[in-house]
Short mmCIF file of C-alpha atoms in Angstrom, two decimals:
data_model
loop_
_atom_site.label_atom_id
_atom_site.label_comp_id
_atom_site.label_asym_id
_atom_site.label_seq_id
_atom_site.Cartn_x
_atom_site.Cartn_y
_atom_site.Cartn_z
CA MET A 1 14.92 51.12 51.17
CA GLU A 2 14.39 51.52 47.44
CA PHE A 3 11.01 52.11 45.87
CA GLU A 4 9.30 52.82 42.56
CA GLU A 5 6.60 55.43 42.30
CA LYS A 6 3.51 55.67 40.09
CA ASN A 7 1.46 58.87 39.92
CA ILE A 8 -2.23 58.96 39.07
CA ALA A 9 -3.48 62.32 37.78
CA TYR A 10 -7.15 63.32 37.81
CA PRO A 11 -9.27 66.46 38.14
CA PRO A 12 -9.98 67.62 41.69
CA VAL A 13 -13.32 66.47 43.06
CA HIS A 14 -15.66 69.35 43.82
CA PRO A 15 -17.90 68.35 46.72
CA GLY A 16 -21.66 68.44 46.50
CA THR A 17 -22.37 71.13 43.96
CA ASP A 18 -20.53 73.82 42.02
CA ARG A 19 -22.81 76.62 43.20
CA THR A 20 -25.34 77.43 45.90
CA PHE A 21 -28.58 79.34 45.34
CA ILE A 22 -29.58 81.36 48.41
CA ARG A 23 -33.20 82.46 48.49
CA PHE A 24 -34.53 85.08 50.92
CA TYR A 25 -38.25 84.82 51.66
CA SER A 26 -40.63 87.37 53.11
CA GLY A 27 -43.73 86.52 55.10
CA LYS A 28 -44.49 83.55 57.33
CA PRO A 29 -42.77 80.19 56.73
CA ASP A 30 -44.61 77.97 54.25
CA LEU A 31 -42.60 74.86 53.51
CA ASN A 32 -45.44 73.28 51.54
CA GLN A 33 -45.22 76.14 49.08
CA ILE A 34 -41.43 75.88 48.85
CA PHE A 35 -41.23 72.12 48.37
CA TYR A 36 -44.63 71.05 47.03
CA SER A 37 -45.73 73.79 44.65
CA GLN A 38 -44.68 71.65 41.67
CA GLU A 39 -46.01 68.29 40.57
CA GLN A 40 -44.51 65.44 42.58
CA GLU A 41 -43.42 63.47 39.54
CA ASP A 42 -41.06 66.31 38.62
CA GLN A 43 -39.32 66.19 41.99
CA PRO A 44 -36.48 64.00 43.21
CA GLN A 45 -37.01 62.10 46.42
CA ARG A 46 -36.41 64.22 49.53
CA ILE A 47 -35.15 63.12 52.93
CA PHE A 48 -36.35 65.88 55.27
CA VAL A 49 -34.63 66.12 58.65
CA THR A 50 -35.64 68.32 61.57
CA ASP A 51 -35.76 68.19 65.37
CA THR A 52 -38.53 68.05 67.96
CA ASN A 53 -38.39 71.77 68.73
CA VAL A 54 -38.74 72.87 65.12
CA ALA A 55 -41.32 70.19 64.28
CA SER A 56 -43.50 71.45 67.14
CA LEU A 57 -43.61 75.06 65.90
CA LYS A 58 -47.05 76.30 64.87
CA GLU A 59 -45.66 77.41 61.51
CA MET A 60 -44.41 73.88 60.82
CA GLN A 61 -47.67 72.03 61.48
CA PRO A 62 -49.12 72.28 57.94
CA PHE A 63 -45.91 70.70 56.65
CA VAL A 64 -45.35 68.10 59.37
CA ASN A 65 -48.95 66.91 59.44
CA PHE A 66 -48.75 65.62 55.88
CA PHE A 67 -46.16 63.11 57.12
CA ARG A 68 -48.27 62.01 60.09
CA GLY A 69 -51.17 60.44 58.19
CA GLU A 70 -54.86 61.08 58.63
CA ASP A 71 -54.75 60.84 62.42
CA TYR A 72 -52.59 63.80 63.42
CA SER A 73 -52.42 62.64 67.03
CA LYS A 74 -50.48 59.51 66.13
CA PRO A 75 -47.59 58.99 66.01
CA GLU A 76 -46.39 61.72 68.36
CA ILE A 77 -43.73 64.22 67.44
CA LYS A 78 -40.77 62.76 69.29
CA PRO A 79 -37.18 61.76 68.51
CA GLY A 80 -37.05 58.92 66.02
CA PHE A 81 -40.34 59.73 64.28
CA LYS A 82 -40.34 58.81 60.59
CA GLY A 83 -43.19 59.65 58.27
CA LYS A 84 -43.79 59.45 54.52
CA ARG A 85 -45.41 61.74 51.99
CA GLY A 86 -45.35 60.00 48.64
CA ASN A 87 -41.70 59.06 48.11
CA ASP A 88 -40.48 61.69 50.56
CA VAL A 89 -39.45 60.96 54.13
CA LEU A 90 -39.46 63.11 57.26
CA LEU A 91 -37.12 62.18 60.12
CA ILE A 92 -37.39 63.97 63.47
CA LEU A 93 -34.37 63.89 65.77
CA GLY A 94 -33.76 65.12 69.29
CA SER A 95 -32.98 68.79 69.74
CA GLY A 96 -29.72 70.49 70.68
CA GLU A 97 -25.98 69.92 70.85
CA PRO A 98 -26.25 66.52 72.64
CA PHE A 99 -27.71 65.14 69.39
CA LYS A 100 -24.90 66.43 67.17
CA THR A 101 -23.37 62.97 67.07
CA ILE A 102 -22.27 60.38 64.55
CA GLN A 103 -25.26 58.30 65.72
CA SER A 104 -27.62 61.04 64.48
CA VAL A 105 -25.77 61.21 61.17
CA LEU A 106 -26.13 57.45 60.76
CA ALA A 107 -29.82 57.65 61.68
CA ILE A 108 -30.31 60.03 58.74
CA CYS A 109 -28.45 57.66 56.42
CA SER A 110 -30.52 54.76 57.76
CA ALA A 111 -33.77 56.61 57.01
CA ALA A 112 -32.55 57.16 53.45
CA ILE A 113 -31.57 53.51 53.02
CA ASP A 114 -34.90 52.30 54.44
CA SER A 115 -36.71 54.41 51.83
CA ASN A 116 -34.54 53.05 48.99
CA ALA A 117 -33.10 56.48 48.29
CA LYS A 118 -30.83 56.91 45.29
CA ARG A 119 -27.86 59.22 44.86
CA SER A 120 -30.23 61.68 43.24
CA ALA A 121 -32.11 62.09 46.53
CA VAL A 122 -32.00 65.48 48.22
CA PHE A 123 -31.28 65.66 51.95
CA VAL A 124 -33.09 68.69 53.39
CA GLY A 125 -32.09 69.94 56.84
CA ILE A 126 -34.71 72.12 58.54
CA GLY A 127 -33.45 73.61 61.79
CA GLY A 128 -30.57 75.27 63.55
CA GLY A 129 -26.86 74.70 63.17
CA VAL A 130 -26.96 71.18 64.61
CA ILE A 131 -29.54 69.96 62.09
CA THR A 132 -28.02 71.74 59.09
CA ASP A 133 -24.53 70.43 59.95
CA ILE A 134 -25.48 66.79 60.45
CA THR A 135 -27.95 66.65 57.54
CA ALA A 136 -25.37 68.01 55.11
CA PHE A 137 -22.77 65.62 56.52
CA ALA A 138 -25.13 62.68 55.98
CA ALA A 139 -25.70 63.84 52.40
CA SER A 140 -21.96 64.03 51.82
CA ILE A 141 -21.34 60.40 52.83
CA PHE A 142 -24.55 58.75 51.57
CA LYS A 143 -23.55 56.72 48.51
CA ARG A 144 -20.45 58.94 48.35
CA GLY A 145 -22.50 62.09 47.90
CA ALA A 146 -26.19 62.82 47.41
CA LEU A 147 -27.62 66.36 47.19
CA CYS A 148 -28.42 68.81 49.93
CA GLU A 149 -30.74 71.74 50.65
CA LEU A 150 -31.02 73.64 53.92
CA VAL A 151 -33.74 75.63 55.67
CA PRO A 152 -32.06 77.40 58.61
CA THR A 153 -34.55 78.29 61.33
CA THR A 154 -32.30 80.03 63.88
CA LEU A 155 -30.44 83.31 63.54
CA LEU A 156 -27.13 81.51 64.03
CA SER A 157 -27.76 79.02 61.26
CA MET A 158 -29.04 81.74 58.88
CA VAL A 159 -26.00 83.99 59.24
CA ASP A 160 -23.35 81.33 59.69
CA ALA A 161 -23.88 77.58 60.08
CA ALA A 162 -25.93 76.87 56.94
CA VAL A 163 -23.80 79.01 54.61
CA GLY A 164 -20.49 77.77 53.28
CA GLY A 165 -20.57 74.00 53.10
CA LYS A 166 -18.99 73.05 56.44
CA THR A 167 -20.65 69.90 57.75
CA GLY A 168 -19.98 67.58 60.64
CA CYS A 169 -20.67 66.38 64.15
CA ASP A 170 -19.08 66.39 67.57
CA PHE A 171 -17.03 63.44 68.75
CA ASP A 172 -15.68 62.41 72.15
CA SER A 173 -16.79 65.75 73.69
CA TYR A 174 -14.89 67.80 71.07
CA LYS A 175 -16.66 70.18 68.67
CA ASN A 176 -17.00 69.26 65.00
CA MET A 177 -14.20 66.70 65.01
CA ILE A 178 -15.72 64.68 62.15
CA GLY A 179 -17.01 66.33 59.00
CA SER A 180 -16.60 67.37 55.40
CA PHE A 181 -16.87 70.32 53.07
CA PHE A 182 -20.13 69.78 51.21
CA PRO A 183 -22.08 72.86 50.02
CA ALA A 184 -25.85 72.80 49.77
CA GLN A 185 -27.31 73.37 46.33
CA LYS A 186 -30.02 75.62 47.80
CA ILE A 187 -30.43 77.52 51.06
CA HIS A 188 -33.89 78.84 51.92
CA ILE A 189 -33.68 81.75 54.37
CA ILE A 190 -36.95 82.76 56.01
CA PRO A 191 -36.19 85.53 58.54
CA SER A 192 -39.63 85.28 60.18
CA PHE A 193 -38.55 81.96 61.73
CA ILE A 194 -36.55 83.95 64.29
CA GLN A 195 -39.78 85.23 65.87
CA SER A 196 -40.26 81.79 67.46
CA LEU A 197 -36.75 81.54 68.94
CA PRO A 198 -36.18 81.55 72.71
CA GLU A 199 -34.20 84.61 73.81
CA SER A 200 -31.12 82.47 74.50
CA GLU A 201 -31.10 81.13 70.92
CA TYR A 202 -31.62 84.57 69.43
CA ARG A 203 -28.79 86.02 71.52
CA SER A 204 -26.58 83.08 70.51
CA GLY A 205 -27.08 83.93 66.85
CA MET A 206 -26.43 87.60 67.52
CA ALA A 207 -22.88 86.71 68.57
CA GLU A 208 -22.14 85.46 65.05
CA VAL A 209 -23.66 88.68 63.68
CA VAL A 210 -21.34 90.79 65.83
CA LYS A 211 -18.40 88.58 64.79
CA THR A 212 -19.15 89.06 61.09
CA ALA A 213 -19.54 92.81 61.60
CA LEU A 214 -16.14 93.00 63.31
CA LEU A 215 -14.57 91.14 60.41
CA TYR A 216 -16.24 92.74 57.41
CA SER A 217 -18.64 95.60 58.19
CA LYS A 218 -17.72 98.57 60.36
CA ASP A 219 -21.07 100.13 59.45
CA LEU A 220 -23.03 97.15 60.81
CA PHE A 221 -20.88 96.99 63.95
CA GLU A 222 -21.54 100.64 64.73
CA LYS A 223 -25.28 100.15 64.23
CA LEU A 224 -25.30 97.15 66.56
CA ALA A 225 -23.16 98.93 69.15
CA ALA A 226 -25.68 101.78 69.21
CA LYS A 227 -28.67 99.42 69.48
CA PRO A 228 -28.18 96.55 71.98
CA GLU A 229 -31.95 96.70 72.56
CA ILE A 230 -32.33 94.89 69.25
CA LEU A 231 -32.25 91.76 71.42
CA GLN A 232 -35.75 92.73 72.57
CA ASN A 233 -37.05 93.94 69.21
CA ARG A 234 -36.89 91.35 66.46
CA ASN A 235 -39.16 93.44 64.23
CA ASP A 236 -36.54 96.17 63.87
CA PRO A 237 -35.67 96.68 60.17
CA LEU A 238 -32.03 96.20 61.15
CA VAL A 239 -32.70 92.48 61.74
CA GLU A 240 -33.29 91.56 58.10
CA GLN A 241 -30.54 93.94 57.04
CA MET A 242 -27.99 92.28 59.34
CA ILE A 243 -28.99 88.80 58.13
CA LYS A 244 -28.42 89.75 54.49
CA THR A 245 -25.18 91.57 55.32
CA CYS A 246 -23.79 88.52 57.12
CA VAL A 247 -24.88 86.07 54.42
CA ASN A 248 -23.36 88.23 51.68
CA ALA A 249 -20.12 88.63 53.62
CA LYS A 250 -19.75 84.92 54.27
CA ALA A 251 -20.70 84.06 50.68
CA THR A 252 -17.93 86.35 49.41
CA VAL A 253 -15.36 84.63 51.63
CA VAL A 254 -16.52 81.11 50.78
CA GLU A 255 -16.41 81.78 47.04
CA GLN A 256 -12.72 82.57 47.41
CA ASP A 257 -11.79 79.88 49.93
CA LEU A 258 -14.28 77.02 50.31
CA THR A 259 -11.96 74.61 52.12
CA GLU A 260 -10.46 77.09 54.59
CA LYS A 261 -6.92 77.33 53.26
CA ASN A 262 -6.53 81.06 53.87
CA ILE A 263 -9.04 83.91 54.32
CA ARG A 264 -11.92 81.70 55.47
CA MET A 265 -9.96 81.10 58.67
CA GLN A 266 -10.90 84.66 59.66
CA LEU A 267 -14.44 83.46 60.32
CA ASN A 268 -13.10 81.63 63.37
CA LEU A 269 -12.71 84.88 65.33
CA GLY A 270 -13.51 83.95 68.94
CA HIS A 271 -13.97 80.27 68.09
CA THR A 272 -10.67 78.87 69.40
CA PHE A 273 -11.47 80.16 72.87
CA GLY A 274 -15.19 79.47 72.43
CA HIS A 275 -14.89 75.85 71.33
CA ALA A 276 -12.54 75.14 74.23
CA LEU A 277 -15.12 76.60 76.63
CA GLU A 278 -17.91 74.48 75.11
CA THR A 279 -15.77 71.37 75.45
CA ARG A 280 -14.72 71.94 79.05
CA ALA A 281 -18.13 73.14 80.25
CA GLY A 282 -19.77 70.11 78.59
CA LEU A 283 -21.24 70.34 75.09
CA GLY A 284 -24.63 72.04 75.26
CA THR A 285 -24.00 73.68 78.65
CA VAL A 286 -23.01 77.00 77.07
CA SER A 287 -24.65 77.97 73.78
CA HIS A 288 -22.31 78.24 70.81
CA GLY A 289 -22.96 81.95 70.41
CA ASP A 290 -22.41 82.75 74.08
CA ALA A 291 -19.14 80.79 73.95
CA VAL A 292 -18.00 82.62 70.81
CA ALA A 293 -18.89 86.01 72.35
CA TRP A 294 -16.79 85.19 75.40
CA GLY A 295 -14.08 83.97 73.01
CA MET A 296 -14.12 87.28 71.16
CA SER A 297 -13.56 89.12 74.43
CA ARG A 298 -10.56 86.88 75.19
CA ALA A 299 -9.25 87.33 71.63
CA ALA A 300 -9.43 91.11 72.07
CA VAL A 301 -7.42 90.88 75.31
CA LEU A 302 -4.88 88.59 73.63
CA SER A 303 -4.64 91.01 70.69
CA GLU A 304 -3.80 93.84 73.07
CA LYS A 305 -1.30 91.72 75.01
CA MET A 306 0.51 90.83 71.79
CA GLY A 307 0.65 94.47 70.74
CA LEU A 308 -1.73 94.07 67.83
CA CYS A 309 -4.48 96.41 68.99
CA THR A 310 -4.84 99.39 71.30
CA GLN A 311 -6.33 99.36 74.76
CA LYS A 312 -9.12 101.58 73.39
CA TYR A 313 -10.07 98.97 70.78
CA ARG A 314 -10.04 96.14 73.31
CA THR A 315 -12.22 98.19 75.67
CA THR A 316 -14.68 99.00 72.87
CA ILE A 317 -15.09 95.32 72.00
CA GLN A 318 -15.59 94.25 75.60
CA ASN A 319 -18.07 97.04 76.31
CA VAL A 320 -20.20 96.17 73.27
CA LEU A 321 -20.16 92.47 74.13
CA ALA A 322 -21.15 93.23 77.73
CA SER A 323 -23.99 95.50 76.55
CA PHE A 324 -25.55 92.46 74.86
CA GLY A 325 -25.30 90.48 78.10
CA TRP A 326 -22.31 88.28 77.23
CA GLU A 327 -19.61 87.39 79.72
CA THR A 328 -16.22 89.01 79.25
CA THR A 329 -14.35 87.93 82.40
CA PRO A 330 -11.28 85.65 82.11
CA LEU A 331 -13.04 82.75 83.85
CA HIS A 332 -16.47 82.01 82.39
CA SER A 333 -19.14 81.29 85.01
CA ALA A 334 -19.82 77.87 83.42
CA LEU A 335 -16.39 76.73 84.64
CA LYS A 336 -16.67 77.97 88.20
CA GLY A 337 -16.62 75.08 90.63
CA LYS A 338 -15.30 72.66 88.02
CA TYR A 339 -11.66 73.35 88.83
CA SER A 340 -9.72 73.94 92.02
CA SER A 341 -8.22 77.19 90.72
CA GLU A 342 -8.27 79.61 87.80
CA GLU A 343 -4.84 78.32 86.85
CA GLU A 344 -6.14 74.76 86.55
CA ALA A 345 -9.12 75.97 84.48
CA ALA A 346 -6.83 77.96 82.17
CA ASN A 347 -4.53 74.97 81.64
CA SER A 348 -7.51 72.74 80.87
CA LEU A 349 -8.86 75.21 78.30
CA PHE A 350 -5.45 75.45 76.65
CA GLU A 351 -5.22 71.67 76.40
CA ALA A 352 -8.61 71.66 74.62
CA MET A 353 -7.35 74.35 72.24
CA LYS A 354 -4.43 72.14 71.23
CA LYS A 355 -6.95 69.68 69.75
CA ASP A 356 -8.61 72.37 67.65
CA LYS A 357 -8.79 71.14 64.06
CA LYS A 358 -7.67 74.55 62.75
CA ASN A 359 -4.16 74.16 64.12
CA ALA A 360 -1.55 73.52 61.44
CA SER A 361 1.33 72.67 63.76
CA GLY A 362 1.88 71.81 67.40
CA LYS A 363 1.05 75.40 68.32
CA VAL A 364 -2.39 76.95 68.76
CA ARG A 365 -3.60 79.26 66.03
CA PHE A 366 -5.75 82.31 66.80
CA VAL A 367 -7.73 84.83 64.79
CA LEU A 368 -6.95 88.26 66.27
CA GLN A 369 -7.61 91.86 65.26
CA LYS A 370 -5.77 95.14 65.01
CA ASP A 371 -9.04 96.99 64.46
CA ILE A 372 -12.45 96.47 62.87
CA GLU A 373 -11.91 94.86 59.43
CA GLU A 374 -8.19 94.46 60.21
CA THR A 375 -7.70 90.78 61.03
CA VAL A 376 -4.61 88.63 61.47
CA ILE A 377 -4.17 84.88 61.87
CA THR A 378 -1.27 84.00 64.10
CA GLU A 379 0.08 81.63 66.72
CA ALA A 380 0.42 82.77 70.32
CA ASP A 381 2.77 81.76 73.11
CA GLU A 382 1.25 79.51 75.73
CA LYS A 383 2.11 81.94 78.54
CA ASP A 384 0.21 84.78 76.81
CA VAL A 385 -2.88 82.61 76.30
CA LEU A 386 -2.84 81.38 79.88
CA CYS A 387 -2.46 84.97 81.07
CA VAL A 388 -5.67 86.17 79.36
CA LEU A 389 -7.56 83.20 80.86
CA GLN A 390 -6.76 84.24 84.42
CA ASN A 391 -7.43 87.37 86.48
#
């Protein structure tokens, strides 16, 4: 067949904003001071989004109550609550991975439409990685792009999820299958929020801290390896130090590679295995951090099997992960009883990995390491992957 071709040239579209301001706050959370210290007429309309767990925190009550009217007992703080404060709107969604859906994203857009929001409106996500991801995604598609600010309230979202402009939601039981790159214009990091986290959520975030240390900070990794008791002491000065170290490391990577064409792929250390585990166990059954920690242990074993790292390095990684209470065995306990054999479980995990959005070809791509701060991105043979998923 013959054809004629016409090319249209135009500047590349930069999503969301051309820079992100990250603010670190000391003291107790005070969202009224952050968002309402200026005169209302000088502010754009805000669409605040949070979940039931965050909205119920004692530190959040002075902020939430302004959206509940004079009678604070009505309406209740439950999924679907919408309140107004001047032109601003507060939407409260359900909490956790089961609510990281396209329906939640559309509920945010619907709240904006119902309040006659313009493109100049600012979508503000207040919560963990689920809320920051879906709020930013909603901002990216509302009228082809509104504005976005984030207030991460979990350790995981502070050190990873809220930084870098990745947005999205789960789809058809697969992690983050729908999304966009859409950086927030401001990120407000308030470390004291972590004092209210359940131990499981705090430990989940710690996995991303260990991951970042393995990738970019030998000094931080050695400090963490020597202090696993930091899981029981959130007042340790190392906590704020590790948050800033992780944010600065990720910011450096994102500045060079926003849309994950090269070095940003390193941040997926442990995630190919981890996302497959989350999918096969059932989204929300295993926390993201626990899945990534298990994934890092499998990545270390695969690295050794492929001749990339020494047995000593693999043992060091597994011992540190185990000292924090994470599973390092080939078959994660969340999968026991779901399959008739370890072989069937391994094959199922590998099938989930094939659908990973980071794959560039028909093969599965992994982030592996030779040593701390020595990272490689490579494809692995199916037989090697299946081997490290079985005893």
